[in-house]
mmCIF file with all atom_site columns, C-alpha atoms in Angstrom:
data_model
loop_
_atom_site.group_PDB
_atom_site.id
_atom_site.type_symbol
_atom_site.label_atom_id
_atom_site.label_alt_id
_atom_site.label_comp_id
_atom_site.label_asym_id
_atom_site.label_entity_id
_atom_site.label_seq_id
_atom_site.pdbx_PDB_ins_code
_atom_site.Cartn_x
_atom_site.Cartn_y
_atom_site.Cartn_z
_atom_site.occupancy
_atom_site.B_iso_or_equiv
_atom_site.pdbx_formal_charge
_atom_site.auth_seq_id
_atom_site.auth_comp_id
_atom_site.auth_asym_id
_atom_site.auth_atom_id
_atom_site.pdbx_PDB_model_num
ATOM 1   C CA . ASP A 1 1   ? -82.112 -63.038 55.219 1.00 0.00 ? 1   ASP A CA 1
ATOM 2   C CA . VAL A 1 2   ? -84.989 -65.196 55.633 1.00 0.00 ? 2   VAL A CA 1
ATOM 3   C CA . VAL A 1 3   ? -85.100 -66.824 59.040 1.00 0.00 ? 3   VAL A CA 1
ATOM 4   C CA . MET A 1 4   ? -86.562 -70.154 59.545 1.00 0.00 ? 4   MET A CA 1
ATOM 5   C CA . THR A 1 5   ? -87.657 -71.166 63.023 1.00 0.00 ? 5   THR A CA 1
ATOM 6   C CA . GLN A 1 6   ? -88.699 -74.466 63.860 1.00 0.00 ? 6   GLN A CA 1
ATOM 7   C CA . SER A 1 7   ? -90.525 -75.909 66.860 1.00 0.00 ? 7   SER A CA 1
ATOM 8   C CA . PRO A 1 8   ? -90.246 -77.758 68.802 1.00 0.00 ? 8   PRO A CA 1
ATOM 9   C CA . ASP A 1 9   ? -86.582 -78.082 69.332 1.00 0.00 ? 9   ASP A CA 1
ATOM 10  C CA . SER A 1 10  ? -86.993 -81.858 70.038 1.00 0.00 ? 10  SER A CA 1
ATOM 11  C CA . LEU A 1 11  ? -89.922 -84.226 70.734 1.00 0.00 ? 11  LEU A CA 1
ATOM 12  C CA . ALA A 1 12  ? -90.105 -87.759 71.948 1.00 0.00 ? 12  ALA A CA 1
ATOM 13  C CA . VAL A 1 13  ? -92.991 -89.762 70.307 1.00 0.00 ? 13  VAL A CA 1
ATOM 14  C CA . SER A 1 14  ? -93.981 -93.583 71.106 1.00 0.00 ? 14  SER A CA 1
ATOM 15  C CA . LEU A 1 15  ? -93.609 -95.876 68.164 1.00 0.00 ? 15  LEU A CA 1
ATOM 16  C CA . GLY A 1 16  ? -96.528 -95.935 65.900 1.00 0.00 ? 16  GLY A CA 1
ATOM 17  C CA . GLU A 1 17  ? -97.833 -92.574 67.107 1.00 0.00 ? 17  GLU A CA 1
ATOM 18  C CA . ARG A 1 18  ? -97.790 -89.181 65.217 1.00 0.00 ? 18  ARG A CA 1
ATOM 19  C CA . ALA A 1 19  ? -94.950 -86.819 65.209 1.00 0.00 ? 19  ALA A CA 1
ATOM 20  C CA . THR A 1 20  ? -95.476 -83.199 64.101 1.00 0.00 ? 20  THR A CA 1
ATOM 21  C CA . ILE A 1 21  ? -92.820 -80.426 63.381 1.00 0.00 ? 21  ILE A CA 1
ATOM 22  C CA . ASN A 1 22  ? -93.642 -76.869 62.502 1.00 0.00 ? 22  ASN A CA 1
ATOM 23  C CA . CYS A 1 23  ? -91.299 -74.363 60.634 1.00 0.00 ? 23  CYS A CA 1
ATOM 24  C CA . LYS A 1 24  ? -92.001 -70.743 60.210 1.00 0.00 ? 24  LYS A CA 1
ATOM 25  C CA . SER A 1 25  ? -90.231 -68.473 57.816 1.00 0.00 ? 25  SER A CA 1
ATOM 26  C CA . SER A 1 26  ? -89.796 -64.697 58.572 1.00 0.00 ? 26  SER A CA 1
ATOM 27  C CA . GLN A 1 27  ? -90.900 -63.990 54.880 1.00 0.00 ? 27  GLN A CA 1
ATOM 28  C CA . SER A 1 28  ? -93.226 -65.692 52.643 1.00 0.00 ? 28  SER A CA 1
ATOM 29  C CA . VAL A 1 29  ? -91.308 -68.276 50.421 1.00 0.00 ? 29  VAL A CA 1
ATOM 30  C CA . LEU A 1 30  ? -94.191 -68.601 47.936 1.00 0.00 ? 30  LEU A CA 1
ATOM 31  C CA . TYR A 1 31  ? -93.526 -67.283 44.703 1.00 0.00 ? 31  TYR A CA 1
ATOM 32  C CA . SER A 1 32  ? -96.559 -65.750 43.326 1.00 0.00 ? 32  SER A CA 1
ATOM 33  C CA . SER A 1 33  ? -95.632 -66.100 39.514 1.00 0.00 ? 33  SER A CA 1
ATOM 34  C CA . ASN A 1 34  ? -95.903 -69.961 39.647 1.00 0.00 ? 34  ASN A CA 1
ATOM 35  C CA . ASN A 1 35  ? -97.547 -70.292 42.876 1.00 0.00 ? 35  ASN A CA 1
ATOM 36  C CA . ARG A 1 36  ? -94.833 -72.580 44.194 1.00 0.00 ? 36  ARG A CA 1
ATOM 37  C CA . ASP A 1 37  ? -93.416 -72.612 47.744 1.00 0.00 ? 37  ASP A CA 1
ATOM 38  C CA . TYR A 1 38  ? -89.725 -72.864 47.514 1.00 0.00 ? 38  TYR A CA 1
ATOM 39  C CA . PHE A 1 39  ? -89.469 -75.025 50.779 1.00 0.00 ? 39  PHE A CA 1
ATOM 40  C CA . GLY A 1 40  ? -88.078 -78.457 51.864 1.00 0.00 ? 40  GLY A CA 1
ATOM 41  C CA . TRP A 1 41  ? -87.758 -80.880 54.555 1.00 0.00 ? 41  TRP A CA 1
ATOM 42  C CA . TYR A 1 42  ? -84.492 -82.768 55.177 1.00 0.00 ? 42  TYR A CA 1
ATOM 43  C CA . GLN A 1 43  ? -83.862 -85.881 57.634 1.00 0.00 ? 43  GLN A CA 1
ATOM 44  C CA . GLN A 1 44  ? -80.356 -86.277 58.993 1.00 0.00 ? 44  GLN A CA 1
ATOM 45  C CA . LYS A 1 45  ? -79.396 -89.447 60.933 1.00 0.00 ? 45  LYS A CA 1
ATOM 46  C CA . PRO A 1 46  ? -76.091 -89.533 62.960 1.00 0.00 ? 46  PRO A CA 1
ATOM 47  C CA . GLY A 1 47  ? -72.945 -89.607 60.880 1.00 0.00 ? 47  GLY A CA 1
ATOM 48  C CA . GLN A 1 48  ? -74.776 -89.324 57.603 1.00 0.00 ? 48  GLN A CA 1
ATOM 49  C CA . PRO A 1 49  ? -75.516 -86.417 55.318 1.00 0.00 ? 49  PRO A CA 1
ATOM 50  C CA . PRO A 1 50  ? -79.019 -84.883 55.192 1.00 0.00 ? 50  PRO A CA 1
ATOM 51  C CA . LYS A 1 51  ? -81.556 -86.545 52.839 1.00 0.00 ? 51  LYS A CA 1
ATOM 52  C CA . LEU A 1 52  ? -84.238 -84.600 51.091 1.00 0.00 ? 52  LEU A CA 1
ATOM 53  C CA . LEU A 1 53  ? -87.590 -85.811 52.153 1.00 0.00 ? 53  LEU A CA 1
ATOM 54  C CA . ILE A 1 54  ? -90.200 -83.095 50.790 1.00 0.00 ? 54  ILE A CA 1
ATOM 55  C CA . SER A 1 55  ? -89.821 -80.293 48.349 1.00 0.00 ? 55  SER A CA 1
ATOM 56  C CA . SER A 1 56  ? -92.095 -77.647 47.228 1.00 0.00 ? 56  SER A CA 1
ATOM 57  C CA . ALA A 1 57  ? -93.678 -77.779 50.640 1.00 0.00 ? 57  ALA A CA 1
ATOM 58  C CA . SER A 1 58  ? -95.389 -80.905 49.981 1.00 0.00 ? 58  SER A CA 1
ATOM 59  C CA . THR A 1 59  ? -93.887 -82.948 47.203 1.00 0.00 ? 59  THR A CA 1
ATOM 60  C CA . ARG A 1 60  ? -92.558 -86.127 48.665 1.00 0.00 ? 60  ARG A CA 1
ATOM 61  C CA . GLU A 1 61  ? -89.261 -87.385 47.038 1.00 0.00 ? 61  GLU A CA 1
ATOM 62  C CA . SER A 1 62  ? -88.960 -90.673 45.333 1.00 0.00 ? 62  SER A CA 1
ATOM 63  C CA . GLY A 1 63  ? -88.567 -93.654 47.806 1.00 0.00 ? 63  GLY A CA 1
ATOM 64  C CA . VAL A 1 64  ? -89.534 -91.606 50.769 1.00 0.00 ? 64  VAL A CA 1
ATOM 65  C CA . PRO A 1 65  ? -92.321 -93.724 52.947 1.00 0.00 ? 65  PRO A CA 1
ATOM 66  C CA . ASP A 1 66  ? -95.663 -92.135 52.746 1.00 0.00 ? 66  ASP A CA 1
ATOM 67  C CA . ARG A 1 67  ? -95.835 -92.013 56.377 1.00 0.00 ? 67  ARG A CA 1
ATOM 68  C CA . PHE A 1 68  ? -94.021 -88.554 55.827 1.00 0.00 ? 68  PHE A CA 1
ATOM 69  C CA . SER A 1 69  ? -96.027 -85.623 54.508 1.00 0.00 ? 69  SER A CA 1
ATOM 70  C CA . GLY A 1 70  ? -95.533 -81.971 54.243 1.00 0.00 ? 70  GLY A CA 1
ATOM 71  C CA . SER A 1 71  ? -98.053 -79.210 54.414 1.00 0.00 ? 71  SER A CA 1
ATOM 72  C CA . GLY A 1 72  ? -98.333 -75.514 54.370 1.00 0.00 ? 72  GLY A CA 1
ATOM 73  C CA . SER A 1 73  ? -97.640 -72.461 52.380 1.00 0.00 ? 73  SER A CA 1
ATOM 74  C CA . GLY A 1 74  ? -96.317 -68.881 52.508 1.00 0.00 ? 74  GLY A CA 1
ATOM 75  C CA . THR A 1 75  ? -94.745 -68.729 55.847 1.00 0.00 ? 75  THR A CA 1
ATOM 76  C CA . ASP A 1 76  ? -96.012 -71.620 57.968 1.00 0.00 ? 76  ASP A CA 1
ATOM 77  C CA . PHE A 1 77  ? -95.330 -75.206 57.344 1.00 0.00 ? 77  PHE A CA 1
ATOM 78  C CA . THR A 1 78  ? -95.660 -78.797 58.946 1.00 0.00 ? 78  THR A CA 1
ATOM 79  C CA . LEU A 1 79  ? -93.896 -81.953 58.718 1.00 0.00 ? 79  LEU A CA 1
ATOM 80  C CA . THR A 1 80  ? -96.084 -84.944 59.876 1.00 0.00 ? 80  THR A CA 1
ATOM 81  C CA . ILE A 1 81  ? -94.749 -88.585 60.522 1.00 0.00 ? 81  ILE A CA 1
ATOM 82  C CA . SER A 1 82  ? -98.092 -90.325 60.755 1.00 0.00 ? 82  SER A CA 1
ATOM 83  C CA . SER A 1 83  ? -96.789 -93.533 62.511 1.00 0.00 ? 83  SER A CA 1
ATOM 84  C CA . LEU A 1 84  ? -93.268 -92.873 63.990 1.00 0.00 ? 84  LEU A CA 1
ATOM 85  C CA . GLN A 1 85  ? -90.828 -95.853 63.235 1.00 0.00 ? 85  GLN A CA 1
ATOM 86  C CA . ALA A 1 86  ? -87.658 -96.631 65.007 1.00 0.00 ? 86  ALA A CA 1
ATOM 87  C CA . GLU A 1 87  ? -85.702 -95.770 61.629 1.00 0.00 ? 87  GLU A CA 1
ATOM 88  C CA . ASP A 1 88  ? -87.151 -92.235 61.944 1.00 0.00 ? 88  ASP A CA 1
ATOM 89  C CA . VAL A 1 89  ? -85.106 -91.161 64.725 1.00 0.00 ? 89  VAL A CA 1
ATOM 90  C CA . ALA A 1 90  ? -83.030 -88.357 63.423 1.00 0.00 ? 90  ALA A CA 1
ATOM 91  C CA . VAL A 1 91  ? -82.802 -84.451 63.038 1.00 0.00 ? 91  VAL A CA 1
ATOM 92  C CA . TYR A 1 92  ? -85.127 -82.956 60.673 1.00 0.00 ? 92  TYR A CA 1
ATOM 93  C CA . TYR A 1 93  ? -84.487 -79.453 58.953 1.00 0.00 ? 93  TYR A CA 1
ATOM 94  C CA . CYS A 1 94  ? -86.596 -77.218 56.987 1.00 0.00 ? 94  CYS A CA 1
ATOM 95  C CA . GLN A 1 95  ? -84.958 -74.939 54.183 1.00 0.00 ? 95  GLN A CA 1
ATOM 96  C CA . GLN A 1 96  ? -86.178 -72.158 52.032 1.00 0.00 ? 96  GLN A CA 1
ATOM 97  C CA . TYR A 1 97  ? -84.355 -71.786 48.735 1.00 0.00 ? 97  TYR A CA 1
ATOM 98  C CA . LEU A 1 98  ? -86.355 -68.996 47.317 1.00 0.00 ? 98  LEU A CA 1
ATOM 99  C CA . SER A 1 99  ? -83.787 -66.274 47.930 1.00 0.00 ? 99  SER A CA 1
ATOM 100 C CA . THR A 1 100 ? -80.282 -66.532 48.791 1.00 0.00 ? 100 THR A CA 1
ATOM 101 C CA . PRO A 1 101 ? -78.688 -67.191 51.169 1.00 0.00 ? 101 PRO A CA 1
ATOM 102 C CA . TRP A 1 102 ? -80.806 -70.609 51.162 1.00 0.00 ? 102 TRP A CA 1
ATOM 103 C CA . THR A 1 103 ? -81.313 -70.875 55.095 1.00 0.00 ? 103 THR A CA 1
ATOM 104 C CA . PHE A 1 104 ? -82.198 -73.667 57.208 1.00 0.00 ? 104 PHE A CA 1
ATOM 105 C CA . GLY A 1 105 ? -84.109 -74.048 60.379 1.00 0.00 ? 105 GLY A CA 1
ATOM 106 C CA . GLN A 1 106 ? -82.165 -74.884 63.713 1.00 0.00 ? 106 GLN A CA 1
ATOM 107 C CA . GLY A 1 107 ? -83.257 -78.593 63.536 1.00 0.00 ? 107 GLY A CA 1
ATOM 108 C CA . THR A 1 108 ? -85.834 -80.699 65.512 1.00 0.00 ? 108 THR A CA 1
ATOM 109 C CA . LYS A 1 109 ? -84.578 -83.884 67.019 1.00 0.00 ? 109 LYS A CA 1
ATOM 110 C CA . VAL A 1 110 ? -86.937 -86.645 67.082 1.00 0.00 ? 110 VAL A CA 1
ATOM 111 C CA . GLU A 1 111 ? -86.518 -89.616 69.605 1.00 0.00 ? 111 GLU A CA 1
ATOM 112 C CA . ILE A 1 112 ? -88.691 -92.529 70.596 1.00 0.00 ? 112 ILE A CA 1
ATOM 113 C CA . LYS A 1 113 ? -90.610 -92.331 74.055 1.00 0.00 ? 113 LYS A CA 1
ATOM 114 C CA . GLN B 2 1   ? -76.218 -93.591 40.409 1.00 0.00 ? 1   GLN B CA 1
ATOM 115 C CA . VAL B 2 2   ? -74.953 -90.202 41.627 1.00 0.00 ? 2   VAL B CA 1
ATOM 116 C CA . TYR B 2 3   ? -72.009 -90.098 43.798 1.00 0.00 ? 3   TYR B CA 1
ATOM 117 C CA . LEU B 2 4   ? -70.184 -87.071 45.219 1.00 0.00 ? 4   LEU B CA 1
ATOM 118 C CA . VAL B 2 5   ? -66.960 -87.584 47.128 1.00 0.00 ? 5   VAL B CA 1
ATOM 119 C CA . GLU B 2 6   ? -65.383 -84.576 49.052 1.00 0.00 ? 6   GLU B CA 1
ATOM 120 C CA . SER B 2 7   ? -61.670 -84.323 49.844 1.00 0.00 ? 7   SER B CA 1
ATOM 121 C CA . GLY B 2 8   ? -59.288 -81.694 50.904 1.00 0.00 ? 8   GLY B CA 1
ATOM 122 C CA . GLY B 2 9   ? -60.224 -81.187 54.535 1.00 0.00 ? 9   GLY B CA 1
ATOM 123 C CA . GLY B 2 10  ? -57.805 -81.031 57.340 1.00 0.00 ? 10  GLY B CA 1
ATOM 124 C CA . VAL B 2 11  ? -56.470 -78.976 60.274 1.00 0.00 ? 11  VAL B CA 1
ATOM 125 C CA . VAL B 2 12  ? -55.206 -75.684 59.423 1.00 0.00 ? 12  VAL B CA 1
ATOM 126 C CA . GLN B 2 13  ? -54.033 -72.404 61.297 1.00 0.00 ? 13  GLN B CA 1
ATOM 127 C CA . PRO B 2 14  ? -56.369 -69.264 61.050 1.00 0.00 ? 14  PRO B CA 1
ATOM 128 C CA . GLY B 2 15  ? -55.494 -67.054 58.225 1.00 0.00 ? 15  GLY B CA 1
ATOM 129 C CA . THR B 2 16  ? -54.439 -69.849 55.912 1.00 0.00 ? 16  THR B CA 1
ATOM 130 C CA . SER B 2 17  ? -56.025 -71.258 52.803 1.00 0.00 ? 17  SER B CA 1
ATOM 131 C CA . LEU B 2 18  ? -57.491 -74.862 51.898 1.00 0.00 ? 18  LEU B CA 1
ATOM 132 C CA . ARG B 2 19  ? -59.046 -76.097 48.817 1.00 0.00 ? 19  ARG B CA 1
ATOM 133 C CA . LEU B 2 20  ? -61.768 -78.599 48.985 1.00 0.00 ? 20  LEU B CA 1
ATOM 134 C CA . SER B 2 21  ? -62.744 -80.845 46.035 1.00 0.00 ? 21  SER B CA 1
ATOM 135 C CA . CYS B 2 22  ? -65.791 -82.706 44.976 1.00 0.00 ? 22  CYS B CA 1
ATOM 136 C CA . ALA B 2 23  ? -65.536 -85.457 42.689 1.00 0.00 ? 23  ALA B CA 1
ATOM 137 C CA . ALA B 2 24  ? -68.782 -86.161 41.018 1.00 0.00 ? 24  ALA B CA 1
ATOM 138 C CA . SER B 2 25  ? -70.159 -89.268 39.010 1.00 0.00 ? 25  SER B CA 1
ATOM 139 C CA . GLY B 2 26  ? -73.186 -90.466 37.687 1.00 0.00 ? 26  GLY B CA 1
ATOM 140 C CA . PHE B 2 27  ? -74.076 -87.107 36.262 1.00 0.00 ? 27  PHE B CA 1
ATOM 141 C CA . THR B 2 28  ? -72.254 -84.280 34.223 1.00 0.00 ? 28  THR B CA 1
ATOM 142 C CA . LEU B 2 29  ? -71.158 -81.437 36.487 1.00 0.00 ? 29  LEU B CA 1
ATOM 143 C CA . SER B 2 30  ? -71.284 -78.995 33.494 1.00 0.00 ? 30  SER B CA 1
ATOM 144 C CA . ASN B 2 31  ? -74.940 -79.524 33.296 1.00 0.00 ? 31  ASN B CA 1
ATOM 145 C CA . CYS B 2 32  ? -75.719 -79.179 37.008 1.00 0.00 ? 32  CYS B CA 1
ATOM 146 C CA . GLY B 2 33  ? -75.867 -76.302 39.539 1.00 0.00 ? 33  GLY B CA 1
ATOM 147 C CA . MET B 2 34  ? -74.015 -77.201 42.839 1.00 0.00 ? 34  MET B CA 1
ATOM 148 C CA . ASN B 2 35  ? -73.775 -76.034 46.353 1.00 0.00 ? 35  ASN B CA 1
ATOM 149 C CA . TRP B 2 36  ? -71.507 -76.144 49.295 1.00 0.00 ? 36  TRP B CA 1
ATOM 150 C CA . VAL B 2 37  ? -73.028 -76.558 52.896 1.00 0.00 ? 37  VAL B CA 1
ATOM 151 C CA . ARG B 2 38  ? -71.376 -76.971 55.896 1.00 0.00 ? 38  ARG B CA 1
ATOM 152 C CA . GLN B 2 39  ? -72.159 -78.166 59.648 1.00 0.00 ? 39  GLN B CA 1
ATOM 153 C CA . ALA B 2 40  ? -70.194 -77.098 62.438 1.00 0.00 ? 40  ALA B CA 1
ATOM 154 C CA . PRO B 2 41  ? -69.738 -79.930 65.244 1.00 0.00 ? 41  PRO B CA 1
ATOM 155 C CA . GLY B 2 42  ? -72.958 -80.471 66.875 1.00 0.00 ? 42  GLY B CA 1
ATOM 156 C CA . LYS B 2 43  ? -74.683 -77.843 65.108 1.00 0.00 ? 43  LYS B CA 1
ATOM 157 C CA . GLY B 2 44  ? -77.197 -77.225 62.088 1.00 0.00 ? 44  GLY B CA 1
ATOM 158 C CA . LEU B 2 45  ? -76.836 -76.735 58.605 1.00 0.00 ? 45  LEU B CA 1
ATOM 159 C CA . GLU B 2 46  ? -75.448 -73.662 56.994 1.00 0.00 ? 46  GLU B CA 1
ATOM 160 C CA . TRP B 2 47  ? -75.631 -73.060 53.305 1.00 0.00 ? 47  TRP B CA 1
ATOM 161 C CA . VAL B 2 48  ? -72.319 -71.679 51.941 1.00 0.00 ? 48  VAL B CA 1
ATOM 162 C CA . ALA B 2 49  ? -72.109 -71.207 48.220 1.00 0.00 ? 49  ALA B CA 1
ATOM 163 C CA . VAL B 2 50  ? -73.902 -71.959 44.886 1.00 0.00 ? 50  VAL B CA 1
ATOM 164 C CA . MET B 2 51  ? -72.835 -71.884 41.234 1.00 0.00 ? 51  MET B CA 1
ATOM 165 C CA . SER B 2 52  ? -75.401 -72.557 38.496 1.00 0.00 ? 52  SER B CA 1
ATOM 166 C CA . HIS B 2 53  ? -75.067 -75.229 35.955 1.00 0.00 ? 53  HIS B CA 1
ATOM 167 C CA . ASP B 2 54  ? -73.329 -72.936 33.543 1.00 0.00 ? 54  ASP B CA 1
ATOM 168 C CA . GLY B 2 55  ? -71.387 -70.948 36.051 1.00 0.00 ? 55  GLY B CA 1
ATOM 169 C CA . SER B 2 56  ? -73.048 -67.689 35.220 1.00 0.00 ? 56  SER B CA 1
ATOM 170 C CA . ARG B 2 57  ? -74.520 -67.214 38.561 1.00 0.00 ? 57  ARG B CA 1
ATOM 171 C CA . VAL B 2 58  ? -72.736 -67.724 41.904 1.00 0.00 ? 58  VAL B CA 1
ATOM 172 C CA . ASP B 2 59  ? -73.716 -66.515 45.361 1.00 0.00 ? 59  ASP B CA 1
ATOM 173 C CA . TYR B 2 60  ? -72.313 -66.738 49.006 1.00 0.00 ? 60  TYR B CA 1
ATOM 174 C CA . VAL B 2 61  ? -73.373 -66.478 52.301 1.00 0.00 ? 61  VAL B CA 1
ATOM 175 C CA . ASP B 2 62  ? -72.128 -63.024 53.786 1.00 0.00 ? 62  ASP B CA 1
ATOM 176 C CA . SER B 2 63  ? -69.869 -64.514 56.304 1.00 0.00 ? 63  SER B CA 1
ATOM 177 C CA . VAL B 2 64  ? -67.613 -66.036 53.604 1.00 0.00 ? 64  VAL B CA 1
ATOM 178 C CA . LYS B 2 65  ? -68.081 -63.451 50.750 1.00 0.00 ? 65  LYS B CA 1
ATOM 179 C CA . GLY B 2 66  ? -64.630 -62.280 49.658 1.00 0.00 ? 66  GLY B CA 1
ATOM 180 C CA . ARG B 2 67  ? -62.836 -65.151 51.278 1.00 0.00 ? 67  ARG B CA 1
ATOM 181 C CA . PHE B 2 68  ? -64.397 -68.272 49.497 1.00 0.00 ? 68  PHE B CA 1
ATOM 182 C CA . THR B 2 69  ? -64.542 -69.222 45.870 1.00 0.00 ? 69  THR B CA 1
ATOM 183 C CA . ILE B 2 70  ? -66.727 -71.779 44.337 1.00 0.00 ? 70  ILE B CA 1
ATOM 184 C CA . SER B 2 71  ? -65.527 -73.137 40.963 1.00 0.00 ? 71  SER B CA 1
ATOM 185 C CA . LYS B 2 72  ? -65.729 -76.275 38.737 1.00 0.00 ? 72  LYS B CA 1
ATOM 186 C CA . GLU B 2 73  ? -63.476 -78.105 36.238 1.00 0.00 ? 73  GLU B CA 1
ATOM 187 C CA . ASN B 2 74  ? -65.949 -79.815 33.820 1.00 0.00 ? 74  ASN B CA 1
ATOM 188 C CA . SER B 2 75  ? -62.987 -81.825 32.341 1.00 0.00 ? 75  SER B CA 1
ATOM 189 C CA . LYS B 2 76  ? -62.422 -83.570 35.798 1.00 0.00 ? 76  LYS B CA 1
ATOM 190 C CA . ASN B 2 77  ? -66.296 -83.473 36.661 1.00 0.00 ? 77  ASN B CA 1
ATOM 191 C CA . THR B 2 78  ? -65.148 -81.980 39.766 1.00 0.00 ? 78  THR B CA 1
ATOM 192 C CA . LEU B 2 79  ? -66.385 -78.945 42.033 1.00 0.00 ? 79  LEU B CA 1
ATOM 193 C CA . TYR B 2 80  ? -64.140 -76.804 44.198 1.00 0.00 ? 80  TYR B CA 1
ATOM 194 C CA . LEU B 2 81  ? -64.143 -74.585 47.186 1.00 0.00 ? 81  LEU B CA 1
ATOM 195 C CA . GLN B 2 82  ? -61.240 -72.255 47.570 1.00 0.00 ? 82  GLN B CA 1
ATOM 196 C CA . MET B 2 83  ? -61.208 -71.059 51.353 1.00 0.00 ? 83  MET B CA 1
ATOM 197 C CA . ASN B 2 84  ? -58.954 -68.255 52.040 1.00 0.00 ? 84  ASN B CA 1
ATOM 198 C CA . SER B 2 85  ? -58.141 -66.359 55.295 1.00 0.00 ? 85  SER B CA 1
ATOM 199 C CA . LEU B 2 86  ? -59.756 -69.097 57.360 1.00 0.00 ? 86  LEU B CA 1
ATOM 200 C CA . ARG B 2 87  ? -61.167 -68.336 60.645 1.00 0.00 ? 87  ARG B CA 1
ATOM 201 C CA . GLN B 2 88  ? -62.138 -70.596 63.705 1.00 0.00 ? 88  GLN B CA 1
ATOM 202 C CA . GLU B 2 89  ? -65.622 -70.195 62.853 1.00 0.00 ? 89  GLU B CA 1
ATOM 203 C CA . ASP B 2 90  ? -65.117 -71.765 59.486 1.00 0.00 ? 90  ASP B CA 1
ATOM 204 C CA . THR B 2 91  ? -64.510 -75.094 61.320 1.00 0.00 ? 91  THR B CA 1
ATOM 205 C CA . ALA B 2 92  ? -67.293 -77.573 60.107 1.00 0.00 ? 92  ALA B CA 1
ATOM 206 C CA . VAL B 2 93  ? -67.987 -80.585 57.793 1.00 0.00 ? 93  VAL B CA 1
ATOM 207 C CA . TYR B 2 94  ? -68.325 -79.345 54.395 1.00 0.00 ? 94  TYR B CA 1
ATOM 208 C CA . TYR B 2 95  ? -70.752 -81.114 52.154 1.00 0.00 ? 95  TYR B CA 1
ATOM 209 C CA . CYS B 2 96  ? -70.951 -80.584 48.477 1.00 0.00 ? 96  CYS B CA 1
ATOM 210 C CA . ALA B 2 97  ? -74.509 -81.007 47.228 1.00 0.00 ? 97  ALA B CA 1
ATOM 211 C CA . LYS B 2 98  ? -76.376 -81.313 43.978 1.00 0.00 ? 98  LYS B CA 1
ATOM 212 C CA . MET B 2 99  ? -79.352 -79.176 42.839 1.00 0.00 ? 99  MET B CA 1
ATOM 213 C CA . LYS B 2 100 ? -82.368 -81.169 42.381 1.00 0.00 ? 100 LYS B CA 1
ATOM 214 C CA . TYR B 2 101 ? -83.228 -79.781 38.985 1.00 0.00 ? 101 TYR B CA 1
ATOM 215 C CA . CYS B 2 102 ? -79.920 -79.122 37.643 1.00 0.00 ? 102 CYS B CA 1
ATOM 216 C CA . HIS B 2 103 ? -80.723 -76.196 35.272 1.00 0.00 ? 103 HIS B CA 1
ATOM 217 C CA . GLY B 2 104 ? -82.590 -74.251 37.963 1.00 0.00 ? 104 GLY B CA 1
ATOM 218 C CA . PHE B 2 105 ? -81.124 -72.047 40.598 1.00 0.00 ? 105 PHE B CA 1
ATOM 219 C CA . SER B 2 106 ? -83.664 -71.767 43.323 1.00 0.00 ? 106 SER B CA 1
ATOM 220 C CA . GLU B 2 107 ? -83.541 -75.464 43.873 1.00 0.00 ? 107 GLU B CA 1
ATOM 221 C CA . PRO B 2 108 ? -83.278 -78.000 46.997 1.00 0.00 ? 108 PRO B CA 1
ATOM 222 C CA . VAL B 2 109 ? -80.576 -80.457 47.508 1.00 0.00 ? 109 VAL B CA 1
ATOM 223 C CA . ASP B 2 110 ? -81.214 -84.072 46.248 1.00 0.00 ? 110 ASP B CA 1
ATOM 224 C CA . PHE B 2 111 ? -77.775 -85.539 46.669 1.00 0.00 ? 111 PHE B CA 1
ATOM 225 C CA . TRP B 2 112 ? -75.177 -84.805 49.161 1.00 0.00 ? 112 TRP B CA 1
ATOM 226 C CA . GLY B 2 113 ? -71.672 -85.940 49.555 1.00 0.00 ? 113 GLY B CA 1
ATOM 227 C CA . GLN B 2 114 ? -70.443 -87.656 52.763 1.00 0.00 ? 114 GLN B CA 1
ATOM 228 C CA . GLY B 2 115 ? -68.458 -84.743 53.895 1.00 0.00 ? 115 GLY B CA 1
ATOM 229 C CA . THR B 2 116 ? -65.047 -83.456 54.690 1.00 0.00 ? 116 THR B CA 1
ATOM 230 C CA . LEU B 2 117 ? -63.930 -81.923 57.847 1.00 0.00 ? 117 LEU B CA 1
ATOM 231 C CA . VAL B 2 118 ? -62.114 -78.706 58.114 1.00 0.00 ? 118 VAL B CA 1
ATOM 232 C CA . THR B 2 119 ? -60.754 -77.653 61.656 1.00 0.00 ? 119 THR B CA 1
ATOM 233 C CA . VAL B 2 120 ? -59.200 -74.244 61.809 1.00 0.00 ? 120 VAL B CA 1
ATOM 234 C CA . SER B 2 121 ? -57.265 -74.043 65.002 1.00 0.00 ? 121 SER B CA 1
ATOM 235 C CA . SER B 2 122 ? -54.173 -72.476 66.364 1.00 0.00 ? 122 SER B CA 1
#
């Protein structure tokens, strides 16, 4: 199974400041035949289901604010919130969907400092 | 607009069975691959099962293989998860979740239901 490890487990950032979350996979999730990373980021607010923010490592979903960006390839990925807003308080999960079992990171809790 | 509504959760004893349902609207289930994902109380996300749009491919996380079965009834536009021989560690909120690209297989989830809670306890 591909193990996804996020860091940090939690972080507190001041409003308007940058938040950075890292995710490392135990195996590459880059499919060489199409040069696509089978990797995504989700946001989960309390009492709600997760919401897809980023797919293919860096493709922002429709309606997701442009302060959210994804980068990386292969085994190392980053989610950046360029200017943290109050509504961004949530737990963020990374996921690989290259090979079953699809696996998620343990989650990173983002709070306001 | 896509809607997914899960039902069928509840409190059951270890070793018993439960069937979860997920009623879909806004799209045709027969044309779309679907997943079940669960989340134990206060814990992270765990993928449980996947079925391709045509039902030709299914897969499960090892911990439920042989106990859980994913299926769908196209005439009712409904996805199911039959759960047998339930264990305490199966206690979780179960979400049904639609693939972003319906005819794919290795795809992220772009829509989730609100989830249904399954509690396995003696």
